[in-house]
């Protein structure tokens, strides 16, 4: 329940205050700990959007293309049944995309979603509202969680080989229900994990716990809902199109 005494509750204060907080706390190199000191948490339910959608969405689209290209170019992936390819892609595209954001050093900022004008409200409340579903928007709290996961990977400073083998370990997940070649996929995952461990041992001789730490941080990527990634980075471009249909089409492109 929103606090009536909270300044975020008042329309005349919310834009300037939230803009300042977002600018200070939602850049990749800044901590969001400042929000934890707020006595009222209602502002975290505010919806946000990208500050520079044209630039960020283009960068995100480039990362997505590179991600799908990486998957398609794996001979072991191409040998899998088509249904298994779709199941693996459905399960792992989001964490693989987030890895790509970190690897390509893509940064972004958000701001509070602008309130609709009077004309937009009239149109949204009219017949057009039934024809096109209203787009959902990510919340400030969900974006903060996303930024926290990305910052954890930035701190690891992975090499290209580490990224490649980690992507393979994430992609080949034998625990997905419905897989026809689960045993083969499990062997591919073990192979990727073994290769990752060997690379880590060579590059970080004195850091014996790095392998476990990399796997632990990578598991946090799965806590980020694919819907959040779609809403934040791709909905401004594809609208209400199903992202999985787009990904399957990208797999088919030679």
Short mmCIF file of C-alpha atoms in Angstrom, two decimals:
data_model
loop_
_atom_site.label_atom_id
_atom_site.label_comp_id
_atom_site.label_asym_id
_atom_site.label_seq_id
_atom_site.Cartn_x
_atom_site.Cartn_y
_atom_site.Cartn_z
CA UNK A 1 0.00 0.00 0.00
CA UNK A 2 1.38 3.44 -0.90
CA UNK A 3 2.21 5.83 1.90
CA UNK A 4 0.11 8.97 1.68
CA UNK A 5 2.87 11.03 3.32
CA UNK A 6 5.52 9.82 0.94
CA UNK A 7 6.71 12.55 -1.51
CA UNK A 8 6.47 9.96 -4.30
CA UNK A 9 2.72 10.00 -3.75
CA UNK A 10 2.44 13.62 -4.88
CA UNK A 11 2.39 14.40 -8.57
CA UNK A 12 4.21 17.71 -8.30
CA UNK A 13 7.28 16.13 -6.66
CA UNK A 14 7.61 12.74 -8.29
CA UNK A 15 9.27 13.64 -11.60
CA UNK A 16 12.17 15.72 -10.27
CA UNK A 17 12.91 13.46 -7.31
CA UNK A 18 12.71 10.18 -9.23
CA UNK A 19 14.80 11.60 -12.05
CA UNK A 20 17.54 12.49 -9.56
CA UNK A 21 17.45 9.10 -7.85
CA UNK A 22 17.48 7.18 -11.11
CA UNK A 23 20.37 9.22 -12.47
CA UNK A 24 22.40 8.58 -9.34
CA UNK A 25 21.58 4.92 -8.79
CA UNK A 26 20.76 3.16 -12.05
CA UNK A 27 23.97 3.61 -14.01
CA UNK A 28 26.04 0.39 -14.30
CA UNK A 29 28.88 1.76 -12.19
CA UNK A 30 26.75 3.01 -9.33
CA UNK A 31 25.16 1.13 -6.47
CA UNK A 32 21.41 1.21 -5.86
CA UNK A 33 21.89 0.99 -2.11
CA UNK A 34 20.62 4.53 -1.66
CA UNK A 35 17.09 3.34 -2.23
CA UNK A 36 17.23 0.98 0.75
CA UNK A 37 17.35 3.94 3.10
CA UNK A 38 13.97 5.22 1.94
CA UNK A 39 11.30 4.64 4.56
CA UNK A 40 8.62 4.27 1.91
CA UNK A 41 9.05 1.69 -0.84
CA UNK A 42 6.08 2.70 -2.99
CA UNK A 43 8.34 4.45 -5.51
CA UNK A 44 9.91 1.11 -6.45
CA UNK A 45 6.60 0.13 -8.03
CA UNK A 46 6.83 3.07 -10.40
CA UNK A 47 7.16 2.00 -14.01
CA UNK A 48 10.27 3.02 -15.91
CA UNK A 49 11.51 3.09 -19.49
CA UNK A 50 14.82 3.54 -21.26
CA UNK A 51 16.20 7.07 -21.22
CA UNK A 52 17.62 6.69 -24.77
CA UNK A 53 15.48 3.96 -26.37
CA UNK A 54 16.77 4.41 -29.92
CA UNK A 55 20.42 3.94 -28.94
CA UNK A 56 19.87 1.25 -26.32
CA UNK A 57 17.39 -0.81 -28.32
CA UNK A 58 19.73 -0.80 -31.31
CA UNK A 59 22.60 -1.98 -29.12
CA UNK A 60 20.37 -4.65 -27.56
CA UNK A 61 19.25 -5.82 -31.00
CA UNK A 62 22.87 -6.17 -32.09
CA UNK A 63 23.60 -8.26 -28.99
CA UNK A 64 20.59 -10.47 -29.68
CA UNK A 65 21.73 -11.08 -33.26
CA UNK A 66 25.23 -12.00 -32.05
CA UNK A 67 23.72 -14.30 -29.42
CA UNK A 68 21.60 -16.22 -31.94
CA UNK A 69 24.52 -16.33 -34.38
CA UNK A 70 26.71 -17.85 -31.67
CA UNK A 71 24.10 -20.54 -31.01
CA UNK A 72 23.54 -21.29 -34.70
CA UNK A 73 27.24 -21.64 -35.39
CA UNK A 74 27.70 -24.42 -32.84
CA UNK A 75 27.86 -27.68 -34.84
CA UNK A 76 26.66 -29.65 -31.82
CA UNK A 77 23.56 -27.46 -31.62
CA UNK A 78 22.78 -27.91 -35.30
CA UNK A 79 22.85 -31.70 -34.86
CA UNK A 80 19.99 -31.56 -32.36
CA UNK A 81 16.37 -32.17 -33.38
CA UNK A 82 14.55 -28.97 -34.30
CA UNK A 83 12.17 -29.30 -31.36
CA UNK A 84 15.11 -29.59 -28.97
CA UNK A 85 16.71 -26.50 -30.51
CA UNK A 86 13.54 -24.51 -29.85
CA UNK A 87 13.24 -25.78 -26.29
CA UNK A 88 16.85 -24.88 -25.51
CA UNK A 89 16.48 -21.46 -27.08
CA UNK A 90 13.25 -20.80 -25.21
CA UNK A 91 14.94 -21.71 -21.93
CA UNK A 92 18.27 -19.92 -22.31
CA UNK A 93 17.95 -16.95 -24.67
CA UNK A 94 17.48 -14.50 -21.80
CA UNK A 95 20.60 -15.38 -19.75
CA UNK A 96 22.66 -15.69 -22.95
CA UNK A 97 21.47 -12.24 -24.01
CA UNK A 98 22.39 -10.77 -20.61
CA UNK A 99 25.86 -12.31 -20.92
CA UNK A 100 26.11 -10.63 -24.31
CA UNK A 101 25.18 -7.25 -22.80
CA UNK A 102 28.05 -7.53 -20.34
CA UNK A 103 30.51 -8.85 -22.92
CA UNK A 104 29.69 -6.03 -25.34
CA UNK A 105 29.79 -3.46 -22.50
CA UNK A 106 26.27 -2.23 -23.25
CA UNK A 107 25.13 0.27 -20.63
CA UNK A 108 21.75 1.91 -20.20
CA UNK A 109 19.81 4.27 -17.97
CA UNK A 110 16.10 4.45 -17.23
CA UNK A 111 13.67 7.15 -16.25
CA UNK A 112 10.14 7.22 -14.96
CA UNK A 113 7.57 6.39 -17.60
CA UNK A 114 6.01 9.67 -18.77
CA UNK A 115 2.38 10.10 -17.82
CA UNK A 116 0.03 9.94 -20.84
CA UNK A 117 -1.37 13.21 -22.13
CA UNK A 118 -5.07 13.99 -22.01
CA UNK A 119 -5.44 12.99 -25.69
CA UNK A 120 -3.61 9.71 -25.10
CA UNK A 121 -5.87 8.94 -22.16
CA UNK A 122 -8.95 9.54 -24.26
CA UNK A 123 -7.62 7.29 -27.02
CA UNK A 124 -6.60 4.58 -24.55
CA UNK A 125 -10.04 4.62 -22.99
CA UNK A 126 -11.77 4.50 -26.37
CA UNK A 127 -12.37 1.72 -28.92
CA UNK A 128 -8.64 1.54 -29.79
CA UNK A 129 -7.95 0.08 -26.38
CA UNK A 130 -9.74 -3.11 -27.34
CA UNK A 131 -7.96 -3.44 -30.65
CA UNK A 132 -4.38 -3.33 -29.29
CA UNK A 133 -3.41 -4.65 -25.83
CA UNK A 134 -1.76 -2.08 -23.62
CA UNK A 135 1.98 -2.61 -23.25
CA UNK A 136 3.33 -3.48 -19.83
CA UNK A 137 6.23 -1.52 -18.40
CA UNK A 138 9.07 -2.69 -16.13
CA UNK A 139 9.21 -1.40 -12.58
CA UNK A 140 12.08 0.39 -10.92
CA UNK A 141 12.63 -2.53 -8.53
CA UNK A 142 12.88 -5.08 -11.36
CA UNK A 143 15.40 -2.94 -13.25
CA UNK A 144 17.47 -2.59 -10.10
CA UNK A 145 17.61 -6.38 -9.76
CA UNK A 146 18.70 -6.61 -13.40
CA UNK A 147 21.42 -4.02 -12.86
CA UNK A 148 22.65 -5.91 -9.79
CA UNK A 149 23.09 -9.11 -11.82
CA UNK A 150 24.89 -7.29 -14.61
CA UNK A 151 27.20 -5.53 -12.16
CA UNK A 152 28.14 -8.90 -10.67
CA UNK A 153 29.34 -10.06 -14.08
CA UNK A 154 31.17 -6.82 -14.78
CA UNK A 155 33.20 -7.44 -11.62
CA UNK A 156 34.24 -10.92 -12.84
CA UNK A 157 35.93 -9.46 -15.94
CA UNK A 158 35.64 -12.66 -17.99
CA UNK A 159 37.84 -13.38 -20.99
CA UNK A 160 36.36 -14.22 -24.43
CA UNK A 161 37.07 -17.93 -23.89
CA UNK A 162 35.39 -17.85 -20.50
CA UNK A 163 32.32 -16.24 -22.05
CA UNK A 164 32.19 -18.82 -24.85
CA UNK A 165 32.38 -21.88 -22.59
CA UNK A 166 30.00 -20.37 -20.05
CA UNK A 167 27.46 -19.73 -22.81
CA UNK A 168 27.78 -23.37 -23.85
CA UNK A 169 27.23 -24.55 -20.28
CA UNK A 170 24.08 -22.40 -20.05
CA UNK A 171 22.76 -23.33 -23.49
CA UNK A 172 23.01 -27.10 -23.15
CA UNK A 173 20.66 -27.63 -20.24
CA UNK A 174 19.53 -31.28 -20.07
CA UNK A 175 16.92 -30.62 -17.36
CA UNK A 176 14.42 -28.95 -19.70
CA UNK A 177 11.25 -31.06 -19.92
CA UNK A 178 10.43 -32.51 -23.34
CA UNK A 179 13.94 -32.86 -24.74
CA UNK A 180 14.45 -35.82 -27.06
CA UNK A 181 18.25 -35.86 -26.84
CA UNK A 182 18.67 -35.03 -23.16
CA UNK A 183 21.56 -37.48 -22.66
CA UNK A 184 23.52 -35.98 -25.53
CA UNK A 185 22.77 -32.47 -24.30
CA UNK A 186 23.97 -33.42 -20.81
CA UNK A 187 27.27 -34.59 -22.27
CA UNK A 188 27.61 -31.27 -24.11
CA UNK A 189 27.00 -29.34 -20.91
CA UNK A 190 29.62 -31.35 -19.03
CA UNK A 191 32.06 -30.80 -21.87
CA UNK A 192 31.48 -27.02 -21.77
CA UNK A 193 31.83 -26.93 -17.98
CA UNK A 194 35.04 -28.95 -18.13
CA UNK A 195 36.49 -26.64 -20.78
CA UNK A 196 35.50 -23.61 -18.70
CA UNK A 197 37.18 -25.06 -15.63
CA UNK A 198 40.38 -25.75 -17.57
CA UNK A 199 40.51 -22.20 -18.94
CA UNK A 200 39.93 -20.76 -15.48
CA UNK A 201 42.73 -22.91 -14.07
CA UNK A 202 45.14 -21.58 -16.70
CA UNK A 203 44.12 -17.91 -16.48
CA UNK A 204 43.61 -17.69 -12.73
CA UNK A 205 46.07 -20.04 -11.08
CA UNK A 206 45.79 -18.46 -7.64
CA UNK A 207 42.00 -18.15 -7.63
CA UNK A 208 40.83 -21.68 -6.85
CA UNK A 209 37.25 -20.60 -6.16
CA UNK A 210 36.68 -18.73 -9.41
CA UNK A 211 34.95 -21.62 -11.18
CA UNK A 212 32.34 -21.98 -8.44
CA UNK A 213 31.92 -18.21 -8.27
CA UNK A 214 31.35 -17.92 -12.03
CA UNK A 215 28.71 -20.65 -11.95
CA UNK A 216 27.03 -19.04 -8.94
CA UNK A 217 26.86 -15.61 -10.55
CA UNK A 218 25.63 -17.11 -13.83
CA UNK A 219 22.80 -18.82 -11.98
CA UNK A 220 21.55 -15.40 -10.90
CA UNK A 221 20.84 -14.55 -14.55
CA UNK A 222 18.05 -17.12 -14.55
CA UNK A 223 16.26 -15.11 -11.88
CA UNK A 224 15.66 -12.30 -14.39
CA UNK A 225 12.31 -12.92 -16.13
CA UNK A 226 12.51 -12.98 -19.95
CA UNK A 227 9.41 -10.80 -19.92
CA UNK A 228 11.37 -8.01 -18.23
CA UNK A 229 14.09 -8.16 -20.89
CA UNK A 230 11.47 -8.11 -23.63
CA UNK A 231 9.57 -5.20 -22.10
CA UNK A 232 12.67 -3.11 -21.49
CA UNK A 233 14.80 -3.72 -24.60
CA UNK A 234 12.59 -5.11 -27.38
CA UNK A 235 8.98 -4.06 -26.86
CA UNK A 236 9.72 -0.52 -28.10
CA UNK A 237 10.75 -2.16 -31.40
CA UNK A 238 8.59 -5.26 -31.86
CA UNK A 239 5.52 -4.10 -29.93
CA UNK A 240 3.40 -7.04 -28.80
CA UNK A 241 5.02 -9.55 -31.16
CA UNK A 242 5.99 -12.83 -29.51
CA UNK A 243 9.75 -12.71 -28.91
CA UNK A 244 10.00 -16.50 -29.25
CA UNK A 245 8.53 -16.36 -32.75
CA UNK A 246 11.17 -13.80 -33.64
CA UNK A 247 13.95 -15.97 -32.21
CA UNK A 248 12.79 -19.09 -34.06
CA UNK A 249 12.69 -17.08 -37.30
CA UNK A 250 16.24 -15.90 -36.63
CA UNK A 251 17.34 -19.52 -36.21
CA UNK A 252 16.01 -20.34 -39.68
CA UNK A 253 17.81 -17.46 -41.40
CA UNK A 254 20.91 -18.71 -43.22
#
